[in-house]
Coordinates of C-alpha atoms in Angstrom, one line a residue:
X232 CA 92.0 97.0 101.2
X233 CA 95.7 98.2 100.9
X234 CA 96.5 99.5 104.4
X235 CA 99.2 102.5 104.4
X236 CA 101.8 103.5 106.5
X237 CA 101.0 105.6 110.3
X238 CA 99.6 108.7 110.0
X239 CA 100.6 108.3 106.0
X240 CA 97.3 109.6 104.3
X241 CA 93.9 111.9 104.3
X242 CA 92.0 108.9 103.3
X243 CA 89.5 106.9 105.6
X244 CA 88.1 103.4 105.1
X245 CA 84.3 104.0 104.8
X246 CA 82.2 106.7 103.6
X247 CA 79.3 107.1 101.6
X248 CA 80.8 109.8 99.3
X249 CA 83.8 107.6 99.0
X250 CA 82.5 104.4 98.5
X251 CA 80.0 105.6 95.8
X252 CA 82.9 107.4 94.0
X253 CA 85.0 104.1 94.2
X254 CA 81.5 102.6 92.8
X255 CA 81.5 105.0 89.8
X256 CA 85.0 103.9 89.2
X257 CA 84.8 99.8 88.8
X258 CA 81.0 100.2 87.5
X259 CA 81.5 102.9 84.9
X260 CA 80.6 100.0 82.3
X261 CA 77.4 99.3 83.4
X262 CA 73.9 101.4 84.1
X263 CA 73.4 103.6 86.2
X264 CA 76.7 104.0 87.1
X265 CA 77.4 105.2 83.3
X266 CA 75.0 108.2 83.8
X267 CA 76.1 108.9 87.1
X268 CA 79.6 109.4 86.0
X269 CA 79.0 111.3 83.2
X270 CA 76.5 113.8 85.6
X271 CA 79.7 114.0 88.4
X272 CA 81.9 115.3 85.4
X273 CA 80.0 117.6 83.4
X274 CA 79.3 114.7 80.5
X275 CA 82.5 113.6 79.7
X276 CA 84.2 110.6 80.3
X277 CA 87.8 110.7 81.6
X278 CA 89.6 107.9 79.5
X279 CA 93.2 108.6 81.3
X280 CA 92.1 107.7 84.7
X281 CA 89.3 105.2 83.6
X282 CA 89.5 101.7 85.5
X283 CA 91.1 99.8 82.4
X284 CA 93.5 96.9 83.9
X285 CA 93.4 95.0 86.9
X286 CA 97.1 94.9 87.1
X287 CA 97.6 98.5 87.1
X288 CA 95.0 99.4 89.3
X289 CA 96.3 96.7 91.6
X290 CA 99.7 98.0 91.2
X291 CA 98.6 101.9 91.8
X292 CA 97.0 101.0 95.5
X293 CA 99.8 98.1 97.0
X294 CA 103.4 100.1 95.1
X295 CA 102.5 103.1 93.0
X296 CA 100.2 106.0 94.7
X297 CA 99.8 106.3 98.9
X298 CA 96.7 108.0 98.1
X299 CA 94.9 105.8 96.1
X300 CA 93.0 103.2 98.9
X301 CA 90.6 101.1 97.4
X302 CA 88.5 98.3 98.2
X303 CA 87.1 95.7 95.8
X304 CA 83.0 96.1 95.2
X305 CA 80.3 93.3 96.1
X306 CA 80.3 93.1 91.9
X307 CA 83.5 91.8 91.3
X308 CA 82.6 88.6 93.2
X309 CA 79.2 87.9 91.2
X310 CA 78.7 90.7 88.3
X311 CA 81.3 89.6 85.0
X312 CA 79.3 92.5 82.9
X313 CA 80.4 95.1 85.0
X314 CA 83.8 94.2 83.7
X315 CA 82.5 93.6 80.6
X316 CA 81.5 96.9 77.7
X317 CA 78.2 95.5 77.3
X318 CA 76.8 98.9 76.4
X319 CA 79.7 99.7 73.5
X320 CA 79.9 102.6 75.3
X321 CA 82.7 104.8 73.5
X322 CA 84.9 106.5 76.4
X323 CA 87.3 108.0 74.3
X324 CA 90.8 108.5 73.5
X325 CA 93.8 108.0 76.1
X326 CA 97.2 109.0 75.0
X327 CA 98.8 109.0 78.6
X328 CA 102.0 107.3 77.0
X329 CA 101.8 108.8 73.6
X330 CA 100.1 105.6 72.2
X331 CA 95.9 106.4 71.4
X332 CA 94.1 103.6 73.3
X333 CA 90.3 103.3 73.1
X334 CA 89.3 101.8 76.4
X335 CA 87.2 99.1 76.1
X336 CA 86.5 96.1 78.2
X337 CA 88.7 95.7 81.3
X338 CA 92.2 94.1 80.9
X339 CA 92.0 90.7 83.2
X340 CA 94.4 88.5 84.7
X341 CA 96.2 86.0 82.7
X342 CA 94.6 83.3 84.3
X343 CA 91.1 84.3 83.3
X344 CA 92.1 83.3 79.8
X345 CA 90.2 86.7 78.7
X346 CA 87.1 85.6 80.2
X347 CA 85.2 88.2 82.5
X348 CA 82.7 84.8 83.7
X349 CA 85.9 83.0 84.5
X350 CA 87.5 85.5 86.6
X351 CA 84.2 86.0 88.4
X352 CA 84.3 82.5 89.1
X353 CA 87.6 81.8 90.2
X354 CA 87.9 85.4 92.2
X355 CA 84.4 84.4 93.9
X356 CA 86.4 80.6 95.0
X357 CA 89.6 82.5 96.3
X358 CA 87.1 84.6 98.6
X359 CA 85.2 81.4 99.7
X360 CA 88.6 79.4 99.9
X361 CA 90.0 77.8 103.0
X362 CA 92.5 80.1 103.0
X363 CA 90.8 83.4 103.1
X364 CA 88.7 82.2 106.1
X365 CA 91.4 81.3 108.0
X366 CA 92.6 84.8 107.8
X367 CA 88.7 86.8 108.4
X368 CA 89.8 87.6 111.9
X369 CA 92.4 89.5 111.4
X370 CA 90.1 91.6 109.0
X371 CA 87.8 92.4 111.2
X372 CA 90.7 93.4 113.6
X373 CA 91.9 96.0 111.1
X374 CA 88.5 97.2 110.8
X375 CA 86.3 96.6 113.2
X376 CA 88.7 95.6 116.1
X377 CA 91.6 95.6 118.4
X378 CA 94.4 96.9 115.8
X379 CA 91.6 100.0 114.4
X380 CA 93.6 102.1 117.3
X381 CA 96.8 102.9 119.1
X382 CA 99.7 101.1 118.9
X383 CA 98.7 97.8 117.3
X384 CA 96.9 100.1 114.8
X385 CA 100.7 101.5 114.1
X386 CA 101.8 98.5 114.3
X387 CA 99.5 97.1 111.3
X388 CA 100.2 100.1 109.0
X389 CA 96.0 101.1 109.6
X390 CA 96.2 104.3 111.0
X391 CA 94.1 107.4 108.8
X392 CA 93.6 111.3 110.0
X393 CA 92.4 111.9 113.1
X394 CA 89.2 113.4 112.1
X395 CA 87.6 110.1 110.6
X396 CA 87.4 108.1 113.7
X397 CA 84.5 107.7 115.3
X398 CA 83.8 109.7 118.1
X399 CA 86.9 112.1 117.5
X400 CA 84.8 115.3 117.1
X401 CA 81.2 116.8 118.3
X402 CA 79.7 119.0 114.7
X403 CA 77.4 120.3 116.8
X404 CA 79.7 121.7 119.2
X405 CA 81.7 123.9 116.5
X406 CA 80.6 127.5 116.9
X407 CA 82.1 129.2 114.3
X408 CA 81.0 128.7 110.5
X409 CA 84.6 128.3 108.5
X410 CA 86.0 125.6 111.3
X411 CA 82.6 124.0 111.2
X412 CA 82.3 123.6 107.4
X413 CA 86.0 122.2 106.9
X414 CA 84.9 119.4 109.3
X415 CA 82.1 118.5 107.3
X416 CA 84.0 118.9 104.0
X417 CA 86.8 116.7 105.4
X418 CA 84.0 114.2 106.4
X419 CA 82.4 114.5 103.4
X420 CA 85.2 113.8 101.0
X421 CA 87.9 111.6 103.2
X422 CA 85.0 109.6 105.1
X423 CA 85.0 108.1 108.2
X424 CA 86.4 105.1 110.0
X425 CA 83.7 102.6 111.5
X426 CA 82.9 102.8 115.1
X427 CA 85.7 100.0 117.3
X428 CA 83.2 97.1 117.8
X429 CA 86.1 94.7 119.4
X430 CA 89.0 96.2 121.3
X431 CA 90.8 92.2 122.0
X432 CA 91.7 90.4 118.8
X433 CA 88.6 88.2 117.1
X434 CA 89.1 84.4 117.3
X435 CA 90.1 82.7 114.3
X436 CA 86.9 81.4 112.8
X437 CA 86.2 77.5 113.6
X438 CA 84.7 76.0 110.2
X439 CA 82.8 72.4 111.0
X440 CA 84.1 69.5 109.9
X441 CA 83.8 68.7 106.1
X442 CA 80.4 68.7 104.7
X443 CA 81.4 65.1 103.2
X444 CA 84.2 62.7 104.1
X445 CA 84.9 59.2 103.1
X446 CA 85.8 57.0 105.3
X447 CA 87.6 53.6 104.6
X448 CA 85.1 51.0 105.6
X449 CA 88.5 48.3 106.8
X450 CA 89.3 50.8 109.2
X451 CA 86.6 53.2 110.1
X452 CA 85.0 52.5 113.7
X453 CA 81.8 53.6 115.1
X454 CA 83.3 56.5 117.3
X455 CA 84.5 58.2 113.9
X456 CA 80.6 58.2 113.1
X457 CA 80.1 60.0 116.5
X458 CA 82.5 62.2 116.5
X459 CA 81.2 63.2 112.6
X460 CA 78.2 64.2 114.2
X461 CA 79.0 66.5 116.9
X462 CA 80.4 68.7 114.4
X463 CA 78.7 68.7 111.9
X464 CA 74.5 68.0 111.4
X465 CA 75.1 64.7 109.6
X466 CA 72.7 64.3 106.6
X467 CA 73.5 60.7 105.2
X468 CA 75.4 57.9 105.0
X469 CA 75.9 56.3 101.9
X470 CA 78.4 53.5 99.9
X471 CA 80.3 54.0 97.0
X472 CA 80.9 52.3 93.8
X473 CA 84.4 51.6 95.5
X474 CA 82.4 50.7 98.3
X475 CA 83.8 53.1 100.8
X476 CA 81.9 55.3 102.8
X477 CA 80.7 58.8 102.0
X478 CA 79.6 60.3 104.9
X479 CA 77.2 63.5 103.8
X480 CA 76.2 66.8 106.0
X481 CA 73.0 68.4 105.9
X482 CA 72.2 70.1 102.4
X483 CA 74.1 67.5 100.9
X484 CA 73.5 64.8 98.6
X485 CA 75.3 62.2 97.2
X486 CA 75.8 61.9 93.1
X487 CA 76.3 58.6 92.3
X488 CA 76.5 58.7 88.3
X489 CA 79.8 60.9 88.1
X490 CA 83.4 59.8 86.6
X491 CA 84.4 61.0 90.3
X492 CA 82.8 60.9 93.7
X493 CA 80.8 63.5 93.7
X494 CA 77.8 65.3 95.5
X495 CA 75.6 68.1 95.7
X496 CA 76.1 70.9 97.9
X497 CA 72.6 72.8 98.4
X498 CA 71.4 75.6 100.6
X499 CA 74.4 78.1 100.8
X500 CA 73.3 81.6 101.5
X501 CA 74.1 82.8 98.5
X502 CA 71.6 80.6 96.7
X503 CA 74.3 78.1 94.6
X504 CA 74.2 75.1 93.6
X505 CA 77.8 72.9 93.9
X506 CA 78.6 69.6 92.4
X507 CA 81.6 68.9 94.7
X508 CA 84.1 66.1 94.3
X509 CA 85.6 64.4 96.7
X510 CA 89.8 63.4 96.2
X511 CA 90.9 62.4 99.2
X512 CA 89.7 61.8 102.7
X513 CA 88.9 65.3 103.0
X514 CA 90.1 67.5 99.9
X515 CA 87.0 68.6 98.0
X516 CA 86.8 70.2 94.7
X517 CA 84.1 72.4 93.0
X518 CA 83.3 70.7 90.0
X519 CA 80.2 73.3 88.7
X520 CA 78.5 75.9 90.4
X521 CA 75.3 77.5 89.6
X522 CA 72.9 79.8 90.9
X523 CA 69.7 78.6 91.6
X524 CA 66.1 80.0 90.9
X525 CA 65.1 79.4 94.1
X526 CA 64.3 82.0 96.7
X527 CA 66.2 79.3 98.9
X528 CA 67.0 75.7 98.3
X529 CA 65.6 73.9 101.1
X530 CA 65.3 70.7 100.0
X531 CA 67.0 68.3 97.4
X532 CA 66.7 64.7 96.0
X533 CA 68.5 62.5 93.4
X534 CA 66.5 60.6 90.5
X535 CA 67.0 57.1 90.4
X536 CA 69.2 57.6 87.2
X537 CA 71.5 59.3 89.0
X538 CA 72.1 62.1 86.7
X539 CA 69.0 64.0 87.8
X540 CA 67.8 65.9 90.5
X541 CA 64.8 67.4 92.2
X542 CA 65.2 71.2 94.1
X543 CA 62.7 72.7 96.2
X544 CA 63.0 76.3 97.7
X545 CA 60.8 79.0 100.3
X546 CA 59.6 80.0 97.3
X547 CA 57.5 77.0 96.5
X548 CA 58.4 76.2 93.4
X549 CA 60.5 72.8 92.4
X550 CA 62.9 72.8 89.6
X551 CA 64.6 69.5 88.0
X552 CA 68.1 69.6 87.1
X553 CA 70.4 67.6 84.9
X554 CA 73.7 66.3 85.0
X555 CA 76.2 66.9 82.2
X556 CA 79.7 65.2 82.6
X557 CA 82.2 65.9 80.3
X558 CA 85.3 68.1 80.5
X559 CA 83.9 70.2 83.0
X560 CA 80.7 69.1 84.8
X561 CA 77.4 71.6 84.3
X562 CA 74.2 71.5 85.8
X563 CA 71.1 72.3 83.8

């Protein structure tokens, strides 16, 4: 979320008018946020202050308008449709600059070459990246934690009004009617801030060591073994056609048919599959993801061919998979 100046806006960070409004606003393409919309403004879509471009909706919350704070929905990480008119819906005419646009589909980065899948896919890799969980803690101090409040919270541009922090007025203990119903409007339409869960800064979260490394088998030494496993619940150990060693994690299995060395990465949380490559000691590259069937993969094994592969989940069921290499690698 873009964070503002101290004491520079009414807004708040959380609130279940606000973030259902801010819903209505990125899912306006898709049911039943259409109908919701159109029964919040009397039937009519607003095509002047529809969400139409990425970049300008970017640019209103970090440069444009202090007022406008918004944080991304659950949908752009997983959901291209909602980016997508899938419905043809037709939401008018908007003239804002004396040129009549018909907003349609929403206006994506260059780099998702006009793709709505592609900048699902590459927005939902930024999230997952190294990079973005290097910098988690610091979230959660914003929101959650030691810079919520006071002077750090000044310090870190994240103060709101007064009234939407947790704790900073009793409802019940308003007697009179007028005083009692501007609190609750201000609530109602501004939000509130989340309770303070952490008032000393969050560690920095400590990822395990890769889920697969290769090792050089000249050089490697049985203490580099050890040390693999107290960080990580080692899986298996296999050779290469370079015959070096790829040394595997748990829910990981080694592909040995690919152009590249490659494996599979099985039983995320968010029910993926990953064919991962393997560059360099310890760079690793998503090759193809997909989501899986499965309840939960809990359990994965390569054909002999090499270009197959067994899943099996908490749902019971067992699904094979192929290998396609080409320009891009797919699993199907």
């Amino acid at each position: 979320m873009i964070r503002r100046p101290p004491r520079s806006t009414l807004s708040s960070s959380s609130a279940a008018s606000d973030v259902y409004k801010r819903q209505l606003f990125y899912l306006i393409r898709i049911e039943p946020f259409t109908s919701d919309f159109l029964s919040f403004q009397g039937g009519q879509f607003d095509p002047r202050r529809m969400f139409t471009s990425l970049r300008d909706t970017f640019t209103s919350c970090a440069q444009g308008n202090m007022s406008d704070v918004k944080e991304l929905v659950p949908e752009f990480f997983y959901l291209p449709e909602a980016l997508m008119n899938v419905n043809n819906e037709d939401f008018g005419i908007d003239d804002t600059d004396g040129v009549d646009r018909r907003p349609d589909s929403v206006e994506l980065p260059p780099w998702a070459r006009g793709s709505a899948h592609v900048f699902v896919e590459l927005h939902r890799e930024a999230l997952e990246s190294e990079l973005a969980s290097k910098q988690l803690h610091e979230w959660i101090d914003l929101v959650f934690g030691s810079k919520q409040r006071g002077e750090a919270a000044e310090q870190a541009a994240n103060v709101f009004h007064y009234l939407s922090y947790d704790g900073a007025i009793d409802i019940d203990s308003i007697t009179d009617a007028v005083a009692r119903q501007a609190a609750v409007a201000q609530l109602m339409n501004f939000g509130q801030t989340p309770a303070q869960l952490f008032s000393k800064p969050h560690p920095p979260q400590v990822k395990p060591y890769a889920d697969a490394v290769m090792l050089d088998p000249v050089v490697v030494e049985p203490q580099h073994l050890a040390n693999l496993g107290h960080n990580v619940a080692m899986g298996d150990i296999v050779e290469t056609k370079t015959h070096s060693i790829m040394a595997l994690g748990r829910c990981c299995v080694a592909l040995p048919s690919g152009p590249v060395l490659a494996y599979i990465d099985y039983g995320q949380l968010d029910r993926s599959l990953r064919i991962m490559s393997l560059s360099s000691s310890i760079n690793r590259t998503i090759l193809a993801w997909q989501v899986s069937p499965h309840e939960r993969i809990t359990c994965c094994a390569v054909a002999a061919d090499g270009r197959s592969f067994v899943t099996a989940g908490r749902d019971e069921a067992i699904w094979m998979w192929k290998v396609r290499w080409g320009r891009q690698a797919r699993c199907e």
